[in-house]
CSV table of C-alpha atoms in Angstrom, one decimal:
chain,number,residue,atom,x,y,z
I,16,MET,CA,-206.8,134.5,-128.7
I,17,THR,CA,-206.5,135.6,-124.9
I,18,LEU,CA,-206.5,132.4,-122.4
I,19,ARG,CA,-208.5,133.6,-119.1
I,20,VAL,CA,-206.3,132.2,-116.3
I,21,LEU,CA,-207.1,131.7,-112.4
I,22,THR,CA,-204.1,131.6,-109.7
I,23,ALA,CA,-204.2,130.2,-107.0
I,24,ILE,CA,-200.1,130.9,-105.5
I,25,GLU,CA,-198.9,130.7,-102.2
I,26,PRO,CA,-197.7,133.9,-101.0
I,27,ARG,CA,-194.1,133.2,-101.0
I,28,HIS,CA,-193.8,132.4,-104.8
I,29,GLU,CA,-197.2,134.9,-105.5
I,30,ALA,CA,-195.5,138.4,-106.1
I,31,ALA,CA,-192.9,137.3,-108.6
I,32,VAL,CA,-195.3,134.4,-110.5
I,33,MET,CA,-198.0,137.2,-111.1
I,34,THR,CA,-195.5,139.9,-112.2
I,35,ARG,CA,-194.2,137.4,-115.1
I,36,LEU,CA,-198.0,136.5,-116.1
I,37,GLY,CA,-198.8,140.1,-116.1
I,38,ALA,CA,-196.0,140.1,-118.7
I,39,ILE,CA,-197.8,138.1,-121.1
I,40,ALA,CA,-199.9,139.7,-123.7
I,41,THR,CA,-201.9,136.7,-124.5
I,42,ILE,CA,-203.0,136.2,-120.7
I,43,ASP,CA,-205.7,138.1,-118.6
I,44,VAL,CA,-205.0,136.9,-114.8
I,45,VAL,CA,-208.9,137.1,-114.0
I,46,ARG,CA,-208.7,136.0,-110.4
I,47,ARG,CA,-206.6,136.0,-108.0
I,48,CYS,CA,-207.8,133.3,-105.6
I,49,PRO,CA,-206.4,133.1,-102.0
I,50,ASP,CA,-207.6,129.7,-101.0
I,51,LEU,CA,-209.2,126.3,-102.3
I,52,PRO,CA,-213.0,127.0,-102.1
I,53,ASP,CA,-211.9,130.3,-104.2
I,54,LEU,CA,-210.8,129.0,-106.7
I,55,LEU,CA,-213.1,126.1,-107.0
I,56,ALA,CA,-215.5,128.6,-106.8
I,57,ALA,CA,-214.2,130.3,-109.6
I,58,GLY,CA,-213.8,127.3,-111.7
I,59,ALA,CA,-216.9,126.1,-111.3
I,60,ALA,CA,-218.5,129.7,-112.9
I,61,GLY,CA,-216.8,129.0,-115.8
I,62,LEU,CA,-214.1,132.2,-115.3
I,63,ALA,CA,-211.0,130.2,-116.8
I,64,ASP,CA,-209.6,128.1,-119.0
I,65,VAL,CA,-206.6,127.4,-117.0
I,66,ALA,CA,-205.5,127.2,-113.4
I,67,VAL,CA,-201.8,128.1,-112.0
I,68,VAL,CA,-202.0,126.0,-108.7
I,69,SER,CA,-199.2,126.2,-106.0
I,70,ALA,CA,-198.4,122.7,-104.8
I,71,GLY,CA,-198.7,123.6,-101.2
I,72,LEU,CA,-201.7,124.8,-101.2
I,73,ARG,CA,-204.1,123.9,-98.5
I,74,GLY,CA,-206.7,121.1,-99.4
I,75,LEU,CA,-205.7,120.4,-103.2
I,76,ASP,CA,-206.5,116.9,-103.3
I,77,ARG,CA,-207.6,114.7,-106.0
I,78,ASP,CA,-211.6,115.6,-105.8
I,79,SER,CA,-211.1,119.1,-105.4
I,80,LEU,CA,-208.8,118.6,-109.2
I,81,ALA,CA,-211.5,116.5,-110.5
I,82,GLN,CA,-214.1,119.6,-110.4
I,83,LEU,CA,-211.9,121.7,-112.1
I,84,ARG,CA,-211.7,119.5,-115.0
I,85,GLU,CA,-215.4,119.0,-115.2
I,86,ALA,CA,-215.8,122.7,-115.1
I,87,ASP,CA,-213.2,122.4,-118.0
I,88,VAL,CA,-210.5,124.4,-116.2
I,89,HIS,CA,-206.9,122.7,-117.0
I,90,VAL,CA,-204.4,123.1,-114.0
I,91,ILE,CA,-201.2,123.6,-114.3
I,92,GLY,CA,-199.2,122.6,-110.8
I,93,LEU,CA,-196.5,125.5,-109.6
I,94,ILE,CA,-193.2,123.7,-107.5
I,95,GLY,CA,-190.6,125.0,-105.6
I,96,ASP,CA,-187.4,123.5,-104.8
I,97,ASP,CA,-188.9,120.3,-103.5
I,98,GLU,CA,-188.9,117.5,-105.2
I,99,ALA,CA,-191.4,115.9,-102.9
I,100,GLU,CA,-193.8,118.4,-104.5
I,101,GLU,CA,-193.6,117.9,-108.2
I,102,ARG,CA,-194.4,114.1,-106.8
I,103,ARG,CA,-197.4,114.8,-105.0
I,104,LEU,CA,-199.2,116.6,-107.5
I,105,ARG,CA,-198.2,113.9,-110.3
I,106,GLN,CA,-199.4,111.4,-107.8
I,107,LEU,CA,-202.5,113.5,-108.5
I,108,GLY,CA,-202.9,113.7,-111.5
I,109,VAL,CA,-201.5,117.5,-112.9
I,110,ALA,CA,-199.4,116.4,-115.6
I,111,THR,CA,-198.2,120.3,-116.4
I,112,ILE,CA,-195.8,121.1,-113.8
I,113,VAL,CA,-194.0,124.3,-113.9
I,114,PRO,CA,-191.3,125.7,-111.7
I,115,ALA,CA,-192.0,129.2,-109.8
I,116,ASP,CA,-188.9,131.0,-110.5
I,117,SER,CA,-190.1,129.9,-114.5
I,118,GLY,CA,-189.8,132.8,-116.8
I,119,PRO,CA,-192.6,135.0,-118.8
I,120,GLU,CA,-192.3,132.5,-121.9
I,121,GLU,CA,-191.5,129.5,-120.3
I,122,LEU,CA,-195.0,130.2,-118.7
I,123,ARG,CA,-197.1,131.3,-121.9
I,124,GLU,CA,-195.8,128.1,-123.7
I,125,ALA,CA,-197.4,125.8,-120.8
I,126,ILE,CA,-200.7,127.5,-120.3
I,127,GLU,CA,-201.2,128.0,-124.2
I,128,ARG,CA,-199.8,124.1,-124.8
I,129,LEU,CA,-202.2,122.9,-121.8
I,130,ALA,CA,-205.2,124.8,-122.7
I,131,ALA,CA,-205.0,123.5,-126.5
I,132,SER,CA,-205.4,120.0,-125.2
I,133,THR,CA,-208.3,118.1,-123.5
I,134,PRO,CA,-208.4,116.4,-119.9
I,135,HIS,CA,-207.9,113.2,-121.8
I,136,THR,CA,-204.6,113.6,-123.6
I,137,GLU,CA,-202.8,116.2,-121.5
I,138,ILE,CA,-200.8,112.6,-120.0
I,139,GLY,CA,-200.2,109.1,-122.0
I,140,ASP,CA,-201.1,105.8,-120.2
I,141,ALA,CA,-197.3,105.0,-120.4
I,142,GLU,CA,-196.5,108.3,-118.7
I,143,TRP,CA,-199.2,107.5,-116.3
I,144,ALA,CA,-197.7,104.2,-115.4
I,145,ALA,CA,-194.1,105.3,-114.6
I,146,LEU,CA,-195.6,108.4,-112.6
I,147,GLU,CA,-197.5,105.6,-110.7
I,148,SER,CA,-195.4,103.3,-110.1
I,149,GLY,CA,-193.3,104.6,-107.2
I,150,LEU,CA,-190.0,103.3,-108.6
I,151,ASP,CA,-186.8,103.8,-107.3
I,152,PRO,CA,-184.1,104.7,-109.7
I,153,ALA,CA,-183.0,100.8,-110.3
I,154,GLY,CA,-186.6,100.2,-111.1
I,155,ARG,CA,-188.0,98.6,-108.1
I,156,PRO,CA,-190.3,99.7,-105.5
I,157,ALA,CA,-189.5,101.7,-102.9
I,158,ASP,CA,-190.2,99.5,-99.9
I,159,ASP,CA,-187.9,96.4,-98.1
I,160,ASP,CA,-189.6,93.6,-99.7
I,161,SER,CA,-188.0,94.2,-103.3
I,162,GLU,CA,-191.0,93.1,-104.9
I,163,ALA,CA,-190.5,93.7,-109.1
I,164,PRO,CA,-193.6,96.1,-110.1
I,165,HIS,CA,-195.2,94.7,-112.9
I,166,ASP,CA,-196.5,96.6,-116.0
I,167,ALA,CA,-199.2,99.0,-114.8
I,168,ALA,CA,-201.0,97.2,-117.8
I,169,LYS,CA,-200.6,93.5,-117.0
I,170,GLY,CA,-202.6,93.3,-113.9
I,171,ARG,CA,-206.5,92.1,-114.2
I,172,VAL,CA,-209.2,93.0,-111.8
I,173,VAL,CA,-211.8,90.8,-110.6
I,174,ALA,CA,-215.0,92.6,-109.0
I,175,VAL,CA,-217.1,89.9,-106.6
I,176,TRP,CA,-220.9,91.2,-106.6
I,177,GLY,CA,-223.9,89.5,-105.1
I,178,PRO,CA,-227.4,91.2,-104.3
I,179,VAL,CA,-228.5,91.9,-100.6
I,180,GLY,CA,-228.4,88.4,-98.4
I,181,SER,CA,-225.2,87.4,-97.7
I,182,PRO,CA,-224.9,85.0,-101.1
I,183,GLY,CA,-221.2,84.3,-100.2
I,184,ARG,CA,-219.3,87.5,-101.6
I,185,THR,CA,-216.4,87.2,-99.1
I,186,THR,CA,-216.3,84.0,-98.8
I,187,LEU,CA,-215.7,83.3,-102.5
I,188,SER,CA,-213.7,86.3,-102.6
I,189,VAL,CA,-211.4,85.0,-99.9
I,190,ASN,CA,-211.4,81.7,-101.5
I,191,LEU,CA,-210.7,82.6,-104.9
I,192,ALA,CA,-207.3,84.8,-103.9
I,193,GLY,CA,-206.4,82.1,-102.2
I,194,GLU,CA,-206.6,79.2,-104.7
I,195,LEU,CA,-204.6,82.0,-107.5
I,196,ALA,CA,-201.8,82.3,-104.8
I,197,ALA,CA,-201.2,78.5,-104.9
I,198,THR,CA,-201.0,78.5,-108.2
I,199,GLY,CA,-198.1,81.4,-108.0
I,200,VAL,CA,-200.5,83.8,-109.4
I,201,SER,CA,-199.5,87.2,-107.0
I,202,VAL,CA,-202.6,88.5,-105.9
I,203,LEU,CA,-204.5,91.5,-103.9
I,204,LEU,CA,-207.7,91.3,-102.4
I,205,ILE,CA,-209.3,94.7,-101.6
I,206,ASP,CA,-212.0,94.9,-99.2
I,207,ALA,CA,-214.6,97.8,-100.6
I,208,ASP,CA,-217.6,96.6,-99.1
I,209,THR,CA,-218.9,100.0,-97.7
I,210,TYR,CA,-221.8,98.4,-95.4
I,211,GLY,CA,-220.0,95.1,-93.7
I,212,ALA,CA,-216.8,95.0,-94.6
I,213,CYS,CA,-215.3,91.5,-93.0
I,214,VAL,CA,-212.4,90.5,-94.9
I,215,ALA,CA,-209.7,90.4,-92.0
I,216,GLN,CA,-212.0,89.0,-89.6
I,217,VAL,CA,-212.5,86.1,-92.3
I,218,LEU,CA,-208.9,86.0,-92.7
I,219,GLY,CA,-208.1,86.3,-88.9
I,220,LEU,CA,-206.4,89.7,-89.3
I,221,LEU,CA,-206.5,92.6,-87.5
I,222,ASP,CA,-209.6,95.1,-88.5
I,223,GLU,CA,-207.8,97.9,-87.0
I,224,ALA,CA,-205.1,98.5,-89.5
I,225,ALA,CA,-205.0,100.7,-91.7
I,226,GLY,CA,-205.9,99.0,-94.8
I,227,MET,CA,-208.6,100.7,-97.1
I,228,ALA,CA,-209.3,103.7,-94.8
I,229,ALA,CA,-205.5,104.4,-95.4
I,230,ALA,CA,-205.0,104.2,-98.7
I,231,ALA,CA,-208.4,106.0,-99.4
I,232,ARG,CA,-206.6,108.8,-98.0
I,233,ALA,CA,-203.3,108.7,-99.8
I,234,ALA,CA,-204.9,108.3,-102.9
I,235,GLU,CA,-207.1,111.1,-102.2
I,236,VAL,CA,-204.0,114.0,-101.4
I,237,GLY,CA,-201.4,112.5,-103.6
I,238,THR,CA,-199.3,110.2,-101.6
I,239,LEU,CA,-200.4,106.8,-102.5
I,240,ASP,CA,-197.7,105.2,-104.6
I,241,LEU,CA,-196.8,101.6,-106.3
I,242,ALA,CA,-194.4,101.3,-102.5
I,243,THR,CA,-197.0,103.0,-99.9
I,244,LEU,CA,-199.9,100.1,-101.4
I,245,ALA,CA,-197.4,97.5,-100.9
I,246,ARG,CA,-197.4,98.6,-97.3
I,247,LEU,CA,-201.2,99.5,-96.6
I,248,ALA,CA,-201.5,95.4,-98.1
I,249,PRO,CA,-199.6,93.6,-95.9
I,250,ARG,CA,-199.3,89.8,-97.4
I,251,VAL,CA,-201.1,86.5,-95.4
I,252,ASP,CA,-198.9,84.4,-97.7
I,253,PRO,CA,-196.1,84.7,-100.5
I,254,GLY,CA,-198.1,86.2,-103.2
I,255,PHE,CA,-201.4,86.9,-101.6
I,256,ARG,CA,-201.8,90.9,-99.9
I,257,VAL,CA,-205.0,91.8,-98.3
I,258,LEU,CA,-206.4,95.0,-98.3
I,259,THR,CA,-208.2,95.4,-95.3
I,260,GLY,CA,-211.6,97.0,-95.2
I,261,LEU,CA,-212.9,100.1,-93.6
I,262,PRO,CA,-213.6,99.4,-89.7
I,263,SER,CA,-216.4,100.7,-89.7
I,264,ALA,CA,-219.5,101.4,-92.2
I,265,ASP,CA,-220.2,104.9,-90.7
I,266,ARG,CA,-216.5,105.6,-92.3
I,267,TRP,CA,-218.0,105.1,-96.0
I,268,PRO,CA,-217.4,109.1,-97.3
I,269,GLU,CA,-213.4,108.4,-96.9
I,270,LEU,CA,-213.7,105.5,-100.0
I,271,ARG,CA,-214.6,107.9,-103.0
I,272,ALA,CA,-214.7,106.6,-106.3
I,273,GLU,CA,-212.2,108.4,-107.9
I,274,SER,CA,-209.6,107.2,-105.1
I,275,MET,CA,-211.2,103.7,-105.3
I,276,THR,CA,-210.0,104.1,-109.9
I,277,HIS,CA,-206.9,105.2,-108.8
I,278,LEU,CA,-206.3,102.7,-106.5
I,279,LEU,CA,-206.4,99.9,-109.1
I,280,ASP,CA,-204.8,101.6,-111.4
I,281,LEU,CA,-202.1,101.3,-109.1
I,282,ALA,CA,-203.2,97.6,-108.3
I,283,ARG,CA,-202.9,96.4,-111.7
I,284,GLY,CA,-198.9,97.2,-111.8
I,285,LEU,CA,-198.5,95.4,-107.9
I,286,VAL,CA,-200.3,91.8,-108.7
I,287,ASP,CA,-201.0,89.8,-111.4
I,288,VAL,CA,-204.9,89.8,-110.2
I,289,VAL,CA,-206.7,92.2,-107.8
I,290,ILE,CA,-209.7,90.4,-106.9
I,291,VAL,CA,-212.2,93.5,-105.1
I,292,ASP,CA,-215.3,92.2,-102.5
I,293,CYS,CA,-217.9,94.5,-103.6
I,294,ALA,CA,-220.8,95.8,-101.4
I,295,PHE,CA,-224.3,94.5,-102.5
I,296,CYS,CA,-226.0,98.0,-103.4
I,297,LEU,CA,-225.7,99.3,-107.1
I,298,GLU,CA,-227.8,102.2,-106.9
I,299,ASP,CA,-226.2,105.1,-107.5
I,300,ASP,CA,-227.2,108.1,-104.9
I,301,GLU,CA,-229.6,109.4,-106.5
I,302,THR,CA,-231.0,111.7,-103.6
I,303,LEU,CA,-228.2,113.3,-103.6
I,304,SER,CA,-228.0,113.4,-107.5
I,305,TYR,CA,-228.5,117.8,-107.1
I,306,ASP,CA,-225.1,117.7,-106.0
I,307,THR,CA,-222.9,115.6,-107.9
I,308,ARG,CA,-219.5,115.9,-105.6
I,309,ALA,CA,-221.4,115.0,-102.5
I,310,PRO,CA,-219.2,111.5,-101.3
I,311,ARG,CA,-221.6,108.4,-103.3
I,312,ARG,CA,-221.7,105.3,-100.6
I,313,ASN,CA,-221.9,102.9,-103.2
I,314,GLY,CA,-219.0,105.1,-105.7
I,315,ALA,CA,-216.4,102.4,-104.7
I,316,THR,CA,-218.2,99.3,-105.8
I,317,LEU,CA,-219.7,101.0,-108.8
I,318,ALA,CA,-215.8,102.1,-109.8
I,319,ALA,CA,-214.8,98.9,-109.0
I,320,ILE,CA,-217.1,97.2,-111.2
I,321,ALA,CA,-216.8,99.8,-114.4
I,322,ALA,CA,-213.2,98.7,-113.9
I,323,ALA,CA,-212.9,95.8,-113.7
I,324,ASP,CA,-211.7,93.1,-116.4
I,325,THR,CA,-214.2,90.6,-114.7
I,326,VAL,CA,-217.4,90.3,-112.9
I,327,LEU,CA,-218.4,87.6,-111.1
I,328,ALA,CA,-222.3,87.6,-110.1
I,329,VAL,CA,-222.8,85.4,-107.1
I,330,GLY,CA,-226.3,84.4,-106.2
I,331,ALA,CA,-227.8,81.5,-103.4
I,332,GLY,CA,-228.8,78.7,-104.7
I,333,ASP,CA,-232.4,79.5,-102.6
I,334,PRO,CA,-235.7,80.8,-104.4
I,335,VAL,CA,-235.0,84.1,-102.8
I,336,GLY,CA,-231.5,84.2,-103.8
I,337,LEU,CA,-232.0,83.7,-106.8
I,338,GLN,CA,-234.9,86.1,-107.4
I,339,ARG,CA,-232.6,88.7,-106.2
I,340,LEU,CA,-229.7,87.9,-108.4
I,341,VAL,CA,-232.2,87.7,-111.3
I,342,ARG,CA,-233.4,91.2,-110.1
I,343,GLY,CA,-230.3,93.2,-110.1
I,344,LEU,CA,-228.1,91.5,-112.6
I,345,PRO,CA,-229.9,94.1,-115.6
I,346,GLU,CA,-228.9,96.8,-112.9
I,347,LEU,CA,-224.8,95.2,-112.9
I,348,ARG,CA,-224.5,95.1,-116.6
I,349,GLU,CA,-225.4,98.5,-116.7
I,350,HIS,CA,-222.6,99.9,-114.6
I,351,SER,CA,-220.2,96.8,-115.9
I,352,GLY,CA,-218.2,97.0,-118.6
I,353,ALA,CA,-217.8,93.1,-119.0
I,354,ASP,CA,-220.7,90.9,-119.1
I,355,PRO,CA,-221.2,89.5,-115.4
I,356,THR,CA,-220.1,85.9,-115.4
I,357,VAL,CA,-222.2,84.5,-113.0
I,358,VAL,CA,-221.8,82.2,-110.2
I,359,VAL,CA,-224.8,80.3,-108.0
I,360,ASN,CA,-223.2,79.4,-104.8
I,361,ARG,CA,-224.5,77.2,-101.6
I,362,VAL,CA,-226.6,74.8,-103.7
I,363,ARG,CA,-228.0,72.4,-102.1
I,364,ALA,CA,-230.9,69.5,-102.7
I,365,SER,CA,-233.2,70.7,-99.3
I,366,VAL,CA,-233.7,73.5,-100.8
I,367,ALA,CA,-234.0,73.0,-104.9
I,368,GLY,CA,-235.1,69.3,-105.1
I,369,GLY,CA,-233.3,66.7,-106.6
I,370,SER,CA,-229.9,67.4,-109.1
I,371,PRO,CA,-230.3,71.1,-107.9
I,372,GLU,CA,-227.2,72.2,-110.4
I,373,ARG,CA,-229.4,71.0,-113.5
I,374,ARG,CA,-233.1,72.4,-112.0
I,375,ILE,CA,-231.4,76.2,-111.3
I,376,GLY,CA,-229.9,76.2,-114.4
I,377,GLU,CA,-232.7,75.0,-116.4
I,378,ALA,CA,-234.9,77.2,-114.1
I,379,LEU,CA,-232.8,80.2,-114.9
I,380,ASP,CA,-232.0,80.1,-118.1
I,381,ARG,CA,-236.2,79.6,-118.9
I,382,PHE,CA,-237.4,81.8,-117.0
I,383,ALA,CA,-235.3,84.8,-116.8
I,384,GLY,CA,-232.3,84.4,-119.7
I,385,VAL,CA,-229.7,83.7,-117.1
I,386,SER,CA,-226.7,81.0,-117.7
I,387,VAL,CA,-225.0,79.9,-115.0
I,388,GLU,CA,-221.4,79.2,-115.3
I,389,HIS,CA,-220.4,77.9,-112.2
I,390,PHE,CA,-221.9,76.1,-109.3
I,391,VAL,CA,-220.5,76.1,-105.7
I,392,PRO,CA,-222.0,73.1,-103.2
I,393,GLU,CA,-223.3,74.0,-99.8
I,394,ASP,CA,-220.7,72.6,-97.4
I,395,PRO,CA,-221.5,74.1,-93.7
I,396,VAL,CA,-218.9,71.9,-92.2
I,397,ALA,CA,-216.1,72.9,-94.0
I,398,PHE,CA,-217.2,76.7,-93.7
I,399,ASP,CA,-218.1,76.4,-90.2
I,400,ARG,CA,-214.6,75.1,-89.8
I,401,CYS,CA,-212.7,77.8,-92.5
I,402,LEU,CA,-214.1,80.5,-90.4
I,403,LEU,CA,-213.2,79.0,-87.0
I,404,SER,CA,-209.8,78.5,-88.3
I,405,ALA,CA,-209.4,81.8,-90.0
I,406,ARG,CA,-208.0,79.8,-93.2
I,407,LEU,CA,-209.4,78.8,-96.3
I,408,LEU,CA,-210.9,76.0,-97.8
I,409,LEU,CA,-207.6,74.7,-99.6
I,410,ASP,CA,-206.0,74.3,-95.9
I,411,GLU,CA,-208.9,73.2,-94.1
I,412,ALA,CA,-211.1,71.2,-96.5
I,413,PRO,CA,-208.9,70.3,-99.9
I,414,LYS,CA,-210.8,67.7,-100.9
I,415,SER,CA,-214.4,68.9,-100.3
I,416,LEU,CA,-216.6,69.7,-103.6
I,417,ALA,CA,-216.9,73.3,-102.9
I,418,ARG,CA,-213.4,73.5,-102.5
I,419,ALA,CA,-213.0,71.7,-106.4
I,420,ARG,CA,-215.8,74.0,-107.7
I,421,VAL,CA,-213.8,77.5,-106.4
I,422,ARG,CA,-210.7,76.2,-107.7
I,423,ALA,CA,-212.2,75.5,-111.4
I,424,LEU,CA,-213.9,78.5,-111.1
I,425,ALA,CA,-210.4,80.2,-110.5
I,426,ALA,CA,-208.9,78.3,-113.5
I,427,THR,CA,-211.0,80.4,-115.9
I,428,LEU,CA,-210.2,83.6,-114.8
I,429,PRO,CA,-208.1,85.6,-117.6
I,430,ALA,CA,-204.2,85.4,-117.6
I,431,VAL,CA,-204.5,82.8,-114.8
I,432,ALA,CA,-202.0,79.6,-115.7
I,433,GLU,CA,-202.5,76.0,-114.8
I,434,PRO,CA,-202.0,75.1,-111.0
I,435,ALA,CA,-198.8,73.6,-110.4
I,436,PRO,CA,-198.7,71.2,-107.5
I,437,SER,CA,-194.9,72.2,-106.4
I,438,ALA,CA,-196.8,75.9,-106.5
I,439,ARG,CA,-198.9,74.8,-103.4
I,440,ARG,CA,-199.0,77.4,-100.7
I,441,ARG,CA,-200.4,77.3,-97.3
I,442,ILE,CA,-202.2,80.4,-95.5
I,443,ARG,CA,-200.9,80.9,-92.4
I,444,PRO,CA,-202.8,83.8,-91.0
I,445,ARG,CA,-201.4,86.2,-88.0
I,446,SER,CA,-202.8,85.8,-84.9
I,447,ALA,CA,-206.0,87.7,-84.2
I,448,THR,CA,-208.9,87.9,-81.9
I,449,ILE,CA,-212.2,87.8,-83.2
I,450,GLY,CA,-215.0,87.9,-81.2
I,451,ARG,CA,-214.0,85.8,-78.3
I,452,TRP,CA,-212.0,83.1,-80.3
I,453,SER,CA,-208.2,83.8,-80.7
I,454,THR,CA,-207.3,82.4,-84.3
I,455,ALA,CA,-203.5,81.7,-85.2
C-alpha cells in the first residue's frame, strides 16, 4: 500500500530529505508545503496520511498539531543536532521523531509504523509522564527549589464551579487550598476564570505576574514542562502554589482548551491536589460552531471540568442563587466526568428562615432532586477581614463556623490526609497594592 505524505521541511534539510523520501517506493509525497498554513490546508483536504514536519517550522504549536490529528494526519518530527528541538516536539505531543540525516530505510520504517497506529496509541501514559516531567538526570525538576516530582497519575484535580451571581467560587477555592496546605498536602491553585479572575487580589499577589497567560502560551508552543510550571506558579506558603489568572478579561483567547488540558496533566505531577477556580459560563460557544478551530471563551472551564476528579458545584444560599444552581447542574453534569458535589455557600437565616440548612436541603431535595452535601454559613465580618488583609479564614478567623465547614469539606477530598496539628501553616502573602489598600 502506498502512503501519502505531506512535507513541511526547513530549507537546510529539505533537499536531502526529499531525495531520500523519493527513493522509497511505498511512499508518495503528494505535496511539499512551504509553510504551516499550506500544510494545515492540505491536511484538512484529506490529501495525506502522514506529515513530515521540521521542528523549526514557523508557527508550529499545539493547536496546529491538533488540527492535523483531527484530519487523521499523523505527524513525524524532523530534527537536526539540537536537543532542544526534540524536547520541544515531545512537549507538543509529537511521539515519532527522526533525525534529518536518517536514511531511506529508517524514514520508511518510521512512516509505516506511524501510519499503522492510531492517534490514541502513538504514545503511552507512562511515556507521557516521562516526557512531560521536565526532570534532570537525577530525577528532580530542573528548577532551583529541588521539589521532588510526583507520579503524573497521582495528583488529583478539583474543579470549583458555580453559576452566575458571585456564589463564592473564588472564596471557597482559595480557602480550600489553604486548608489542604495546612495539613501538609501540596496544592496548586489555578485561576481559570476568563471573565473575572481575582485569585491574585484575594491573596494579595501582584496580578501583573505572568501566571496563567504565560503558562498557556508555553503549553501552546511546547515549552511548558514541570520546571517551567513550578517557576510560573510561585509559593505563597510551603506546599501552596498559585497560578494567577489573566490580568485582563479581553485576553481570554490566549487560554485554549487543549493548553488547559496539557497544563492540568502536567500539574498532576507537581502537586498532590490541583484546585481550579472555574468561570461560571458552560456554554459551548454555539455561535462559533461553524469554525471548530476558533478560540472558545469557555474552553478552559469546560476542559478543567472534564479533566477533574472532583467537581464542586457552589451555589449561594438564597432563592435566586439556589435557582441558578439548580438550573446549571444539568449542564454541568453533561460536561463533567464526575457527579458534582453540591456546596451551598453564604447560608443565612435572614433570607432562608429559621434552621436555614435544613430548609434549603429539604427544598432542593424535594423540588429539584438535588442533594446538598456541604453548607458554608455566611460570616461577613470574617470574610471582610480576610479580604482587607489578603489572608485566609484559617488565619483571620480560625474558630469561625465558616472556617470549620471549609475545613470539613477539604477533609473529604480524595487522597487527602487527616489534618495534623504539627503541619499547621500560616499564609503570609507577598506585599501588593489592591485598589487603595496596601497589604502585606
